[in-house]
Coordinates of C-alpha atoms and ligand atoms in Angstrom, one line a residue:
Chain A
M1 CA -46.2 6.6 16.4
N2 CA -44.0 7.9 14.1
V3 CA -40.5 5.9 13.7
L4 CA -38.6 8.8 12.5
E5 CA -39.8 12.7 12.6
I6 CA -37.7 15.4 11.2
K7 CA -38.8 18.8 12.7
G8 CA -38.0 22.2 11.6
V9 CA -34.7 21.1 10.4
S10 CA -32.1 23.6 8.9
A11 CA -28.8 22.6 7.6
G12 CA -26.0 23.6 5.0
Y13 CA -22.2 23.1 4.3
G14 CA -20.0 25.3 6.3
R15 CA -21.8 28.7 5.8
I16 CA -23.8 27.8 3.0
P17 CA -27.6 27.1 4.0
V18 CA -29.5 24.3 2.3
L19 CA -32.3 23.2 4.4
H20 CA -34.8 25.3 5.7
H21 CA -37.1 24.5 8.6
V22 CA -37.9 21.1 6.9
S23 CA -40.2 18.6 8.6
L24 CA -41.2 15.7 7.5
V25 CA -42.4 12.0 9.6
V26 CA -42.5 8.5 8.5
G27 CA -44.7 6.0 10.3
E28 CA -44.1 2.8 11.6
K29 CA -43.9 0.4 8.7
S30 CA -45.0 2.9 6.2
I31 CA -42.9 4.3 3.2
A32 CA -42.4 7.9 2.7
V33 CA -41.0 9.2 -0.3
L34 CA -39.0 12.7 -1.0
L35 CA -39.7 14.1 -4.0
G36 CA -37.7 17.3 -5.4
A37 CA -35.5 18.5 -8.4
N38 CA -31.6 18.5 -8.5
G39 CA -30.0 20.0 -5.6
A40 CA -33.3 20.5 -3.5
G41 CA -31.6 19.5 -0.7
K42 CA -33.0 15.7 -0.4
T43 CA -29.6 14.2 -0.1
T44 CA -28.6 17.0 2.8
T45 CA -31.4 15.5 4.7
L46 CA -30.8 12.5 4.8
R47 CA -27.3 13.2 5.8
A48 CA -29.1 15.4 8.4
V49 CA -30.9 12.2 9.5
S50 CA -27.8 9.6 9.6
G51 CA -25.7 12.5 11.7
M52 CA -23.9 12.9 8.6
I53 CA -23.8 16.8 8.5
K54 CA -24.6 19.1 12.0
Y55 CA -28.1 20.9 11.7
T56 CA -30.7 23.1 14.2
G57 CA -34.0 21.8 14.4
Q58 CA -34.7 18.4 16.0
I59 CA -34.5 14.5 14.0
L60 CA -36.4 11.7 16.6
L61 CA -36.1 8.0 16.5
D62 CA -39.0 6.7 18.0
G63 CA -39.3 9.4 20.0
K64 CA -35.4 9.8 20.9
D65 CA -33.3 12.7 19.9
L66 CA -30.2 12.1 17.7
K67 CA -28.8 15.7 17.9
G68 CA -25.0 15.2 19.0
R69 CA -24.5 11.6 18.1
G70 CA -22.3 10.2 15.3
P71 CA -23.2 8.2 12.2
D72 CA -22.1 5.0 13.7
Q73 CA -23.8 5.8 16.9
I74 CA -26.9 6.5 14.8
A75 CA -26.4 3.4 12.6
R76 CA -26.1 1.1 15.5
L77 CA -29.6 2.6 17.2
G78 CA -31.1 1.8 13.8
I79 CA -31.3 4.0 10.6
A80 CA -30.0 2.2 7.6
H81 CA -28.4 5.0 4.9
G82 CA -27.9 3.9 1.6
V83 CA -26.2 6.4 0.1
Q84 CA -26.7 7.8 -3.3
G85 CA -24.1 6.6 -6.0
R86 CA -24.1 3.3 -3.7
G87 CA -21.3 3.3 -1.1
T88 CA -20.7 -0.5 -1.8
F89 CA -17.3 -1.6 0.3
S90 CA -15.9 -2.5 -3.3
D91 CA -12.6 -4.5 -2.8
L92 CA -14.9 -6.8 -0.2
T93 CA -16.9 -9.7 -1.5
V94 CA -20.6 -9.5 -2.1
E95 CA -20.9 -11.8 0.8
D96 CA -18.6 -9.7 3.5
N97 CA -20.9 -6.3 2.2
L98 CA -23.5 -8.2 3.7
A99 CA -21.9 -9.5 6.9
V100 CA -20.9 -6.6 7.4
G101 CA -24.3 -4.6 7.5
A102 CA -24.9 -6.7 10.0
F103 CA -22.2 -5.2 12.5
R104 CA -24.5 -3.6 15.2
R105 CA -26.1 -7.3 15.8
R106 CA -25.0 -10.1 17.6
D107 CA -27.0 -12.7 16.9
K108 CA -24.9 -14.8 14.5
A109 CA -26.9 -17.6 13.4
E110 CA -30.1 -15.2 12.8
I111 CA -27.7 -13.3 10.8
A112 CA -26.7 -16.0 8.5
V113 CA -30.3 -16.9 7.7
D114 CA -30.8 -12.9 7.1
I115 CA -27.8 -12.9 4.2
D116 CA -29.6 -16.0 2.4
Q117 CA -32.7 -14.0 2.9
M118 CA -31.2 -11.4 1.0
Y119 CA -30.4 -13.8 -1.7
T120 CA -33.6 -15.2 -2.3
L121 CA -34.7 -11.2 -2.6
F122 CA -31.9 -10.6 -4.8
P123 CA -30.9 -14.1 -6.7
R124 CA -28.1 -11.9 -8.8
L125 CA -26.4 -11.5 -5.5
R126 CA -26.3 -14.9 -5.0
E127 CA -24.2 -16.0 -7.9
R128 CA -21.9 -13.4 -7.5
R129 CA -21.4 -14.1 -3.9
K130 CA -17.8 -14.6 -3.8
Q131 CA -17.0 -11.6 -6.2
K132 CA -15.4 -8.3 -5.0
A133 CA -18.5 -5.8 -4.7
G134 CA -16.7 -3.4 -7.4
S135 CA -16.8 -5.4 -10.1
L136 CA -20.9 -6.0 -10.1
S137 CA -22.9 -4.0 -12.8
G138 CA -24.7 -0.8 -11.5
G139 CA -27.9 -2.9 -10.6
E140 CA -26.1 -5.4 -9.0
Q141 CA -24.1 -2.8 -6.9
Q142 CA -27.6 -1.2 -6.1
M143 CA -29.3 -4.4 -5.0
L144 CA -26.3 -4.9 -2.7
A145 CA -26.1 -1.6 -1.1
V146 CA -30.2 -2.0 -0.5
G147 CA -29.5 -5.7 0.8
R148 CA -26.6 -4.3 3.2
A149 CA -29.2 -1.8 4.4
L150 CA -31.5 -4.3 5.3
M151 CA -28.8 -6.3 6.9
L152 CA -28.7 -3.6 9.9
K153 CA -32.3 -4.8 10.5
P154 CA -33.3 -1.1 11.0
R155 CA -36.3 0.6 12.7
V156 CA -35.7 3.0 9.0
M157 CA -34.2 2.6 5.8
L158 CA -32.7 5.8 4.5
L159 CA -32.3 5.3 0.5
D160 CA -31.2 8.2 -2.2
E161 CA -32.2 8.0 -5.4
P162 CA -31.9 4.0 -5.4
S163 CA -33.4 3.8 -9.3
L164 CA -30.5 6.4 -10.8
G165 CA -28.6 4.7 -13.7
L166 CA -30.3 1.9 -14.1
A167 CA -32.4 0.1 -16.8
P168 CA -36.3 0.2 -16.4
V169 CA -36.2 -3.6 -16.0
I170 CA -34.1 -3.7 -12.9
I171 CA -35.9 -0.7 -11.5
D172 CA -39.3 -2.4 -11.4
D173 CA -37.4 -5.3 -9.6
L174 CA -36.0 -3.4 -7.1
Y175 CA -38.8 -1.7 -6.1
E176 CA -41.0 -5.2 -6.1
A177 CA -38.3 -5.9 -3.5
L178 CA -38.5 -2.9 -1.3
Q179 CA -42.2 -3.2 -1.3
R180 CA -41.8 -7.1 -0.1
V181 CA -39.1 -6.2 2.2
N182 CA -41.8 -3.4 3.8
R183 CA -44.7 -5.6 3.8
L184 CA -42.8 -8.5 5.3
Q185 CA -40.8 -7.3 7.4
G186 CA -42.7 -3.7 8.6
I187 CA -39.1 -1.7 7.7
A188 CA -40.4 1.7 7.6
M189 CA -38.6 3.5 4.9
L190 CA -37.8 7.0 3.7
I191 CA -36.8 6.9 -0.2
V192 CA -35.6 10.1 -2.2
E193 CA -36.5 10.3 -6.0
Q194 CA -36.3 12.3 -8.4
N195 CA -37.9 9.9 -10.9
A196 CA -40.8 9.4 -8.6
N197 CA -43.4 6.9 -10.6
L198 CA -42.4 3.9 -8.7
A199 CA -41.7 5.3 -5.7
L200 CA -44.9 7.5 -5.3
E201 CA -47.0 3.9 -6.0
I202 CA -45.2 2.0 -3.1
A203 CA -45.2 5.1 -1.1
N204 CA -48.1 5.9 1.6
D205 CA -46.8 9.6 2.4
A206 CA -44.7 12.1 0.1
Y207 CA -43.0 15.2 0.4
V208 CA -41.8 17.7 -2.6
L209 CA -38.7 19.7 -1.2
E210 CA -38.1 22.4 -3.6
T211 CA -34.7 24.9 -2.7
G212 CA -34.4 23.6 0.5
S213 CA -38.0 24.5 1.7
M214 CA -41.2 21.6 1.8
V215 CA -43.6 22.7 -0.5
L216 CA -46.0 19.8 -0.5
S217 CA -46.8 17.0 1.6
G218 CA -49.4 14.6 1.7
T219 CA -50.5 11.1 1.4
A220 CA -49.0 9.3 -1.8
R221 CA -52.1 9.7 -3.7
D222 CA -52.7 13.3 -3.2
V223 CA -49.4 14.2 -4.0
S224 CA -49.3 12.4 -6.9
E225 CA -53.0 14.0 -8.3
N226 CA -51.1 17.5 -7.6
D227 CA -50.9 19.0 -11.1
G228 CA -47.7 20.6 -10.3
V229 CA -45.8 17.2 -9.2
R230 CA -47.2 15.6 -12.3
A231 CA -45.9 18.4 -14.5
A232 CA -42.5 17.8 -13.0
Y233 CA -41.6 14.5 -11.4
L234 CA -44.3 12.1 -13.0
G235 CA -43.5 13.4 -16.6
N236 CA -47.0 14.3 -17.3
Chain B
M1 CA 26.3 -24.6 -5.1
Q2 CA 25.8 -25.7 -1.3
Y3 CA 26.8 -22.2 -0.7
F4 CA 24.5 -20.5 -3.0
F5 CA 21.8 -22.3 -1.0
Q6 CA 23.2 -21.7 2.2
Q7 CA 23.3 -17.8 0.7
I8 CA 19.7 -18.5 0.0
V9 CA 18.5 -19.7 3.5
N10 CA 20.2 -17.2 5.1
G11 CA 18.6 -14.5 2.4
I12 CA 15.2 -16.1 3.7
G13 CA 16.0 -15.3 7.3
D14 CA 16.4 -11.7 6.8
G15 CA 14.0 -11.3 4.6
A16 CA 11.5 -13.1 7.2
I17 CA 12.5 -9.7 9.2
Y18 CA 11.9 -7.4 6.6
A19 CA 8.5 -9.1 5.9
S20 CA 7.3 -8.7 9.3
L21 CA 8.0 -4.9 9.2
G22 CA 6.9 -5.0 5.8
L23 CA 3.3 -6.4 7.2
A24 CA 3.2 -3.5 9.2
L25 CA 3.8 -0.9 6.6
V26 CA 0.9 -2.6 4.6
L27 CA -1.2 -2.8 7.7
I28 CA -1.1 1.0 8.2
Y29 CA -1.0 1.7 4.3
R30 CA -4.3 -0.1 3.9
T31 CA -6.1 1.2 6.9
T32 CA -5.1 4.4 7.1
N33 CA -3.6 4.9 4.0
I34 CA -0.4 6.4 5.2
A35 CA 3.4 5.3 4.6
N36 CA 4.7 5.5 8.4
F37 CA 8.0 6.0 7.8
A38 CA 8.0 5.9 11.8
Q39 CA 7.5 2.2 11.9
G40 CA 10.9 1.4 12.5
E41 CA 11.7 3.8 15.0
M42 CA 8.7 2.2 16.6
A43 CA 10.1 -1.0 16.8
T44 CA 13.6 0.0 18.1
F45 CA 11.9 1.8 21.1
S46 CA 10.0 -1.9 20.8
A47 CA 12.8 -3.8 21.3
Y48 CA 14.5 -1.0 24.1
I49 CA 11.4 -1.4 26.2
A50 CA 12.1 -5.3 25.8
W51 CA 15.8 -4.4 27.2
Q52 CA 14.5 -2.4 29.9
M53 CA 12.1 -5.3 31.0
V54 CA 15.1 -7.6 31.0
D55 CA 17.6 -4.9 32.7
W56 CA 14.6 -4.9 35.4
G57 CA 14.8 -8.7 35.9
V58 CA 11.8 -9.8 33.7
P59 CA 12.2 -13.2 32.5
L60 CA 12.9 -13.1 28.6
W61 CA 9.8 -13.9 27.1
W62 CA 7.6 -12.0 29.6
S63 CA 9.8 -8.9 28.5
F64 CA 9.2 -9.9 24.5
L65 CA 5.7 -9.8 25.5
I66 CA 4.8 -6.7 27.6
A67 CA 7.4 -4.9 25.0
I68 CA 4.7 -6.1 22.3
A69 CA 1.9 -5.0 24.2
V70 CA 3.5 -1.8 25.2
S71 CA 4.4 -1.2 21.7
M72 CA 0.6 -1.4 20.8
V73 CA -1.2 0.8 23.0
V74 CA 1.9 3.1 21.7
G75 CA 0.9 2.7 18.4
V76 CA -2.8 3.0 19.4
L77 CA -1.6 6.6 21.3
A78 CA 0.1 7.7 18.2
Y79 CA -2.7 7.4 16.3
L80 CA -5.3 9.1 18.7
L81 CA -3.4 12.0 19.7
L82 CA -1.5 12.9 16.2
V83 CA -2.4 10.7 13.3
R84 CA -5.8 11.1 13.3
S85 CA -5.8 15.2 13.3
V86 CA -4.0 14.9 9.8
Q87 CA -5.2 11.9 8.3
H88 CA -7.3 13.5 5.5
R89 CA -4.9 16.1 5.3
D90 CA -2.5 16.3 1.9
E91 CA 0.1 13.8 1.7
L92 CA 2.8 16.1 2.4
T93 CA 1.7 16.8 5.6
I94 CA 1.4 13.2 6.5
V95 CA 4.5 12.9 5.3
I96 CA 5.8 15.0 7.4
V97 CA 3.8 14.1 10.9
T98 CA 5.3 10.6 9.9
L99 CA 9.0 12.1 10.0
G100 CA 8.3 14.0 13.3
L101 CA 7.0 10.7 14.7
F102 CA 10.2 9.2 13.4
L103 CA 12.3 12.2 14.9
A104 CA 10.4 11.8 18.3
F105 CA 10.8 7.9 19.1
N106 CA 14.2 8.5 17.6
S107 CA 15.3 11.2 20.4
F108 CA 13.4 9.7 23.1
D109 CA 14.9 6.0 22.7
G110 CA 18.9 8.2 22.9
A111 CA 17.4 10.5 25.8
M112 CA 16.2 7.6 27.9
W113 CA 18.8 4.7 27.1
G114 CA 21.5 6.7 25.8
F115 CA 23.5 6.3 22.2
L116 CA 25.7 3.4 23.2
Q117 CA 25.1 0.4 21.7
L118 CA 23.2 -2.5 24.5
S119 CA 22.8 -5.6 23.9
L120 CA 19.6 -7.9 24.0
P121 CA 19.3 -11.3 24.3
S122 CA 18.2 -13.6 21.9
P123 CA 15.3 -15.5 22.9
F124 CA 16.6 -18.7 20.6
P125 CA 18.9 -21.2 21.6
E126 CA 22.5 -21.4 19.9
K127 CA 21.4 -24.5 18.2
S128 CA 22.1 -25.3 14.4
F129 CA 20.9 -28.3 12.5
A130 CA 21.6 -29.9 9.2
I131 CA 19.5 -30.7 6.5
G132 CA 21.7 -32.2 4.1
A133 CA 24.6 -30.2 3.2
L134 CA 22.1 -27.1 4.7
R135 CA 22.7 -25.2 8.0
F136 CA 19.8 -23.6 9.9
N137 CA 20.5 -22.6 13.2
A138 CA 17.6 -22.0 15.7
E139 CA 17.1 -18.1 14.7
L140 CA 16.5 -18.8 11.6
L141 CA 14.1 -21.2 11.9
G142 CA 12.8 -19.0 14.9
T143 CA 12.4 -16.2 12.7
I144 CA 10.7 -18.2 10.0
M145 CA 8.2 -19.9 12.0
I146 CA 7.7 -16.7 13.9
L147 CA 6.8 -14.8 10.3
I148 CA 4.7 -18.1 9.2
A149 CA 2.5 -17.0 12.8
I150 CA 2.1 -14.0 12.1
S151 CA 0.7 -14.5 8.3
I152 CA -1.3 -17.1 9.4
G153 CA -2.7 -15.2 12.6
M154 CA -3.6 -11.9 10.1
F155 CA -5.3 -13.8 7.7
L156 CA -7.4 -15.2 10.2
L157 CA -8.3 -11.8 11.8
L158 CA -8.7 -10.2 8.9
Q159 CA -10.8 -13.0 6.9
H160 CA -12.3 -14.5 9.1
T161 CA -13.8 -12.2 12.3
R162 CA -15.9 -9.6 12.8
L163 CA -13.2 -6.8 13.8
G164 CA -11.0 -7.8 10.8
T165 CA -13.5 -7.6 8.7
A166 CA -14.7 -4.0 9.8
L167 CA -11.1 -3.3 9.4
R168 CA -11.8 -4.2 6.5
A169 CA -14.6 -1.9 5.7
S170 CA -13.5 0.9 7.0
A171 CA -10.3 0.9 4.5
S172 CA -12.1 0.2 1.9
N173 CA -15.2 2.9 2.5
A174 CA -14.8 5.2 5.7
T175 CA -18.1 6.5 4.9
S176 CA -20.5 3.8 4.5
A177 CA -18.7 2.4 7.2
M178 CA -19.4 4.8 9.7
L179 CA -23.3 4.3 8.3
V180 CA -23.2 0.7 9.0
G181 CA -22.3 1.6 13.0
I182 CA -18.6 0.7 12.9
P183 CA -16.8 3.0 14.5
F184 CA -14.3 4.1 12.8
T185 CA -11.7 5.8 14.9
A186 CA -11.3 3.0 17.2
M187 CA -10.7 0.7 14.0
M188 CA -8.0 3.4 12.7
A189 CA -6.5 3.1 16.0
I190 CA -6.4 -0.8 16.1
G191 CA -5.0 -0.8 12.9
W192 CA -2.4 1.4 14.1
G193 CA -2.1 -0.7 17.4
L194 CA -1.5 -4.1 15.6
A195 CA 1.3 -2.3 13.0
A196 CA 2.8 -1.3 16.2
G197 CA 2.7 -4.9 17.1
L198 CA 3.9 -6.1 14.3
G199 CA 6.5 -3.7 14.1
A200 CA 7.7 -4.7 17.8
V201 CA 8.3 -8.4 16.5
S202 CA 10.2 -6.7 14.1
G203 CA 12.5 -4.9 16.1
L204 CA 12.7 -7.9 19.0
L205 CA 14.3 -10.2 16.1
V206 CA 16.8 -7.5 15.3
G207 CA 18.0 -6.5 18.7
P208 CA 19.4 -9.5 19.5
K209 CA 21.0 -9.9 16.1
L210 CA 22.6 -6.4 15.9
T211 CA 23.2 -4.5 18.5
L212 CA 20.9 -2.3 20.0
D213 CA 21.1 1.8 19.6
P214 CA 18.5 4.1 18.5
N215 CA 19.4 4.0 14.8
M216 CA 19.2 0.3 14.9
M217 CA 16.5 -0.3 11.8
G218 CA 17.9 2.4 10.1
A219 CA 19.0 0.6 7.2
I220 CA 16.4 -2.1 8.1
I221 CA 13.1 0.2 7.4
I222 CA 14.3 0.6 3.5
Y223 CA 15.0 -2.6 3.1
A224 CA 11.0 -3.3 4.8
F225 CA 9.8 -0.4 2.6
A226 CA 11.6 -2.1 -0.7
A227 CA 9.7 -5.3 0.6
A228 CA 6.7 -3.9 0.9
V229 CA 6.6 -1.7 -2.4
V230 CA 7.1 -5.0 -4.3
G231 CA 4.1 -5.7 -3.0
G232 CA 3.0 -2.4 -4.0
L233 CA 2.0 -1.2 -0.5
T234 CA -1.6 -2.9 -0.8
S235 CA -0.6 -6.6 -0.8
Y236 CA 0.3 -8.7 2.2
R237 CA 1.1 -11.5 0.5
G238 CA 3.2 -9.8 -1.2
A239 CA 5.2 -8.1 1.7
V240 CA 6.0 -11.7 2.9
V241 CA 7.3 -12.6 -1.1
G242 CA 9.1 -9.1 -1.3
G243 CA 10.8 -9.4 2.0
A244 CA 12.2 -12.9 0.6
I245 CA 13.3 -11.5 -2.8
V246 CA 15.2 -8.6 -0.7
G247 CA 16.4 -10.7 1.8
I248 CA 18.1 -13.1 -1.1
S249 CA 18.8 -10.4 -3.3
Q250 CA 21.0 -9.0 -0.6
A251 CA 22.6 -12.3 0.9
L252 CA 23.5 -12.8 -2.8
S253 CA 25.2 -10.0 -3.4
M254 CA 27.0 -9.9 -0.1
A255 CA 28.5 -13.4 -1.2
Y256 CA 29.0 -12.8 -5.2
L257 CA 30.0 -9.1 -4.9
P258 CA 32.0 -8.2 -1.8
W259 CA 33.3 -5.7 -4.4
L260 CA 30.1 -3.5 -3.8
G261 CA 31.4 -2.6 -0.5
S262 CA 28.9 -2.3 2.7
D263 CA 27.8 1.3 1.6
L264 CA 27.1 0.2 -2.2
Q265 CA 25.2 -3.2 -0.8
I266 CA 22.7 -1.2 0.8
L267 CA 21.5 0.5 -2.7
L268 CA 20.7 -2.6 -3.7
P269 CA 17.0 -2.9 -2.1
L270 CA 16.3 0.6 -3.8
M271 CA 17.3 -0.2 -7.1
L272 CA 15.0 -2.6 -6.5
I273 CA 11.9 0.0 -5.5
V274 CA 12.9 1.8 -8.6
A275 CA 12.5 -1.2 -11.1
V276 CA 9.9 -2.5 -9.8
L277 CA 8.2 1.4 -9.7
I278 CA 9.6 1.4 -13.4
I279 CA 8.2 -1.9 -14.8
K280 CA 5.1 -2.1 -12.5
P281 CA 3.9 1.0 -10.7
E282 CA 1.1 -0.5 -8.9
G283 CA 4.1 -3.7 -7.2
L284 CA 3.6 -7.3 -8.4
F285 CA 0.6 -7.9 -6.0
G286 CA -0.8 -4.9 -5.7
S287 CA -4.3 -3.7 -6.6
T288 CA -4.9 -0.3 -7.5
V289 CA -5.2 2.3 -4.5
V290 CA -8.7 2.8 -3.9
I291 CA -9.2 6.6 -3.0
R292 CA -11.1 7.0 0.0
V293 CA -13.4 9.6 1.4
Ligands
ADP301 N1 -20.7 18.5 0.1 C1 -21.3 19.8 0.2 N2 -20.5 20.8 0.0 C2 -21.2 22.1 -0.2 N3 -22.2 22.0 -0.6 C3 -23.3 21.0 -0.8 C4 -22.4 19.2 -0.6 N4 -23.5 18.8 -0.5 C5 -24.3 19.3 -1.7 N5 -24.5 20.5 -1.6 C6 -25.1 21.6 -2.2 O1 -26.0 21.7 -1.2 C7 -27.0 21.8 -2.3 C8 -28.2 21.0 -2.0 O2 -27.6 19.3 -2.4 P1 -27.9 18.4 -2.1 O3 -28.6 18.2 -0.7 O4 -26.8 17.1 -2.9 O5 -29.3 18.0 -3.3 P2 -30.5 16.7 -4.0 O6 -29.9 15.6 -3.3 O7 -31.6 16.9 -3.8 O8 -30.2 16.8 -5.2 C9 -26.9 21.9 -3.5 O9 -26.9 23.5 -3.4 C10 -25.6 21.3 -3.6 O10 -24.4 22.0 -4.4
MG302 MG1 -29.3 13.4 -4.0

C-alpha cells in the first residue's frame, strides 16, 4: 500500500509550465528521495502535494484524492511539509513552534510527551526552548522545522532540501534523526535533495527530475549506481 | 503638587481609553499587517448599537454586551467581505480600503441615527473616592480596571490558548501556518473580530464621557494611533504604556499650557508620534516588523 501517489501531475506558475506528467509513489513507512538540479521542479512538486499550487493529474494520500483542498486541509489530513529555507515561526519560541506543529491534533497529553521526544531527538532545541525561533542558528532552525513537521504526526513528511547550507556534522545528525524517526514511528518521507549521498543512504526509493520530467526512478541502490546520477549528484 | 498628581490620575483615565483602542490597532496590525484607520469609526458604530439597545429598553449592561458582540461580528464580516481581497496588495490600496471603511461607518451612523448629539448613559455610578488628597471617581477606576482586565485577557488568550498560538503563528508566517493545518482566513477574521470587540469597549467608554455623534472618535483615534505608535504598532505593552503617556501629557498640557487652546492641544499627540518616529523609528517597544508572504 502506498501512502502517497503522484500520478501524471503537470503544474506551473501562471501560464509557465514547470512539471510535465510527473509520477512518484511513497510506500508505507518508507523513504523516497527526489533528486534534481536547481530549477528542475522539486519544490514545485512538493507544493502541488501540499495544495499550494494548482495542477492537473492526480495526487492521492492513502488512496484519497487531494485535488481541490487547501494547504490547511491537506495538513490536517496528515501531510507535513517542511519548506525550503526552513519556514519556522521566527517570532514564536521554540516550544511554541513545536506546539503549533501539533495544531491538527487533540490529544493534549500526547502532545506534551511528543514535544519532549523532539527534545530528545534534537537536544539543542531543549536548551533553546524559551528562545525565539528567529534567533536560532541555521542548523537549529532546520532541526526545529523537522521537529515541527513531526509534531503533526503526519502520514507522510515532505522535506525540501533539509541539508541546504548546513555544516557536514550537522547534516549527519539530522539524517540520523530522520532515519530513527522513520524506523521507530514508521513515518513515511519524501525528501528533496541536491546533495544526495546521505539521502540515498537512508532512502528506499529514489527519483530523478530533470527540467520538470521524471527521467529515472527505482530503488535507492539502483539509482545510486547509475552512472549519470553518480556524476551529477554524488560527486564521483 | 497635589494638582499635578490629580492631572496625572485624570490623564491615566483618558489614557486607558486610548490604550484600549490602541490595543485594537496593534492586534490588527500584528495579525493582518494593516493600520486600520476605520477602527475609531467602528467603535462609534458600537456605541450607537449600545445606544439603540438602551433606547429599546434593554438593560444597560446587556446593551453594552450586545454592542460588543455585534461589533465583533461586524469586524469579522469587514475582513471577510472587504479586507481579505486586498490584504496582500500594496500599502496604498490597503490604506484606501480602510479609509473607505471609515467613510462607510461614518455615513452609515449618520444615516441611521442622524447627526444630532445623543447621550449614552454611563455604566458607572456617579461616586468618587478620595485617597489622600487625590480624587478618583468611579468612572476613572472602572475604566482603568476594564483596561487591566482586557490586557490580562488578551495576554492569556494569545499566550496560553491553542487559538492564541494559532493567531500568533498566522501573523508570524502565513504559509507555514497553513502547512501545519491552521485555517489562515479564519484566523485573520478572528483577529478582526477581536479587534472590533476591543474597539467597541473604547467606544462604549468614550460615548458616556462625550456626546454620541458620528464623529465622536475623530480625535480619539488619533490619540490611539499615537499610543500605538509609541509602542511601534507591534507591541501590546507598548500600546498600554503609550496610552498612558499620551493621556498624561494631554492632561498636563491642558492644565499647564492653557494658552495653547483646544485646537493646538490636539497637536500634542501628533508631535509625540513625530518625535518617537524620529528618535526610534521602530517605536519604544516595537520589534522590527517581519515581512510576511
Ligand atoms: N513562485 C514562482 N513563480 C514563478 N516561477 C517559479 C516560482 N517558483 C519556482 N519557479 C520556477 O519553476 C521552476 C522550478 O522551480 P523549483 O520547483 O523551485 O525547482 P527546484 O526546487 O528543483 O530547484 C524554475 O524554473 C523556477 O524559476
Ligand atoms: Mg527547490
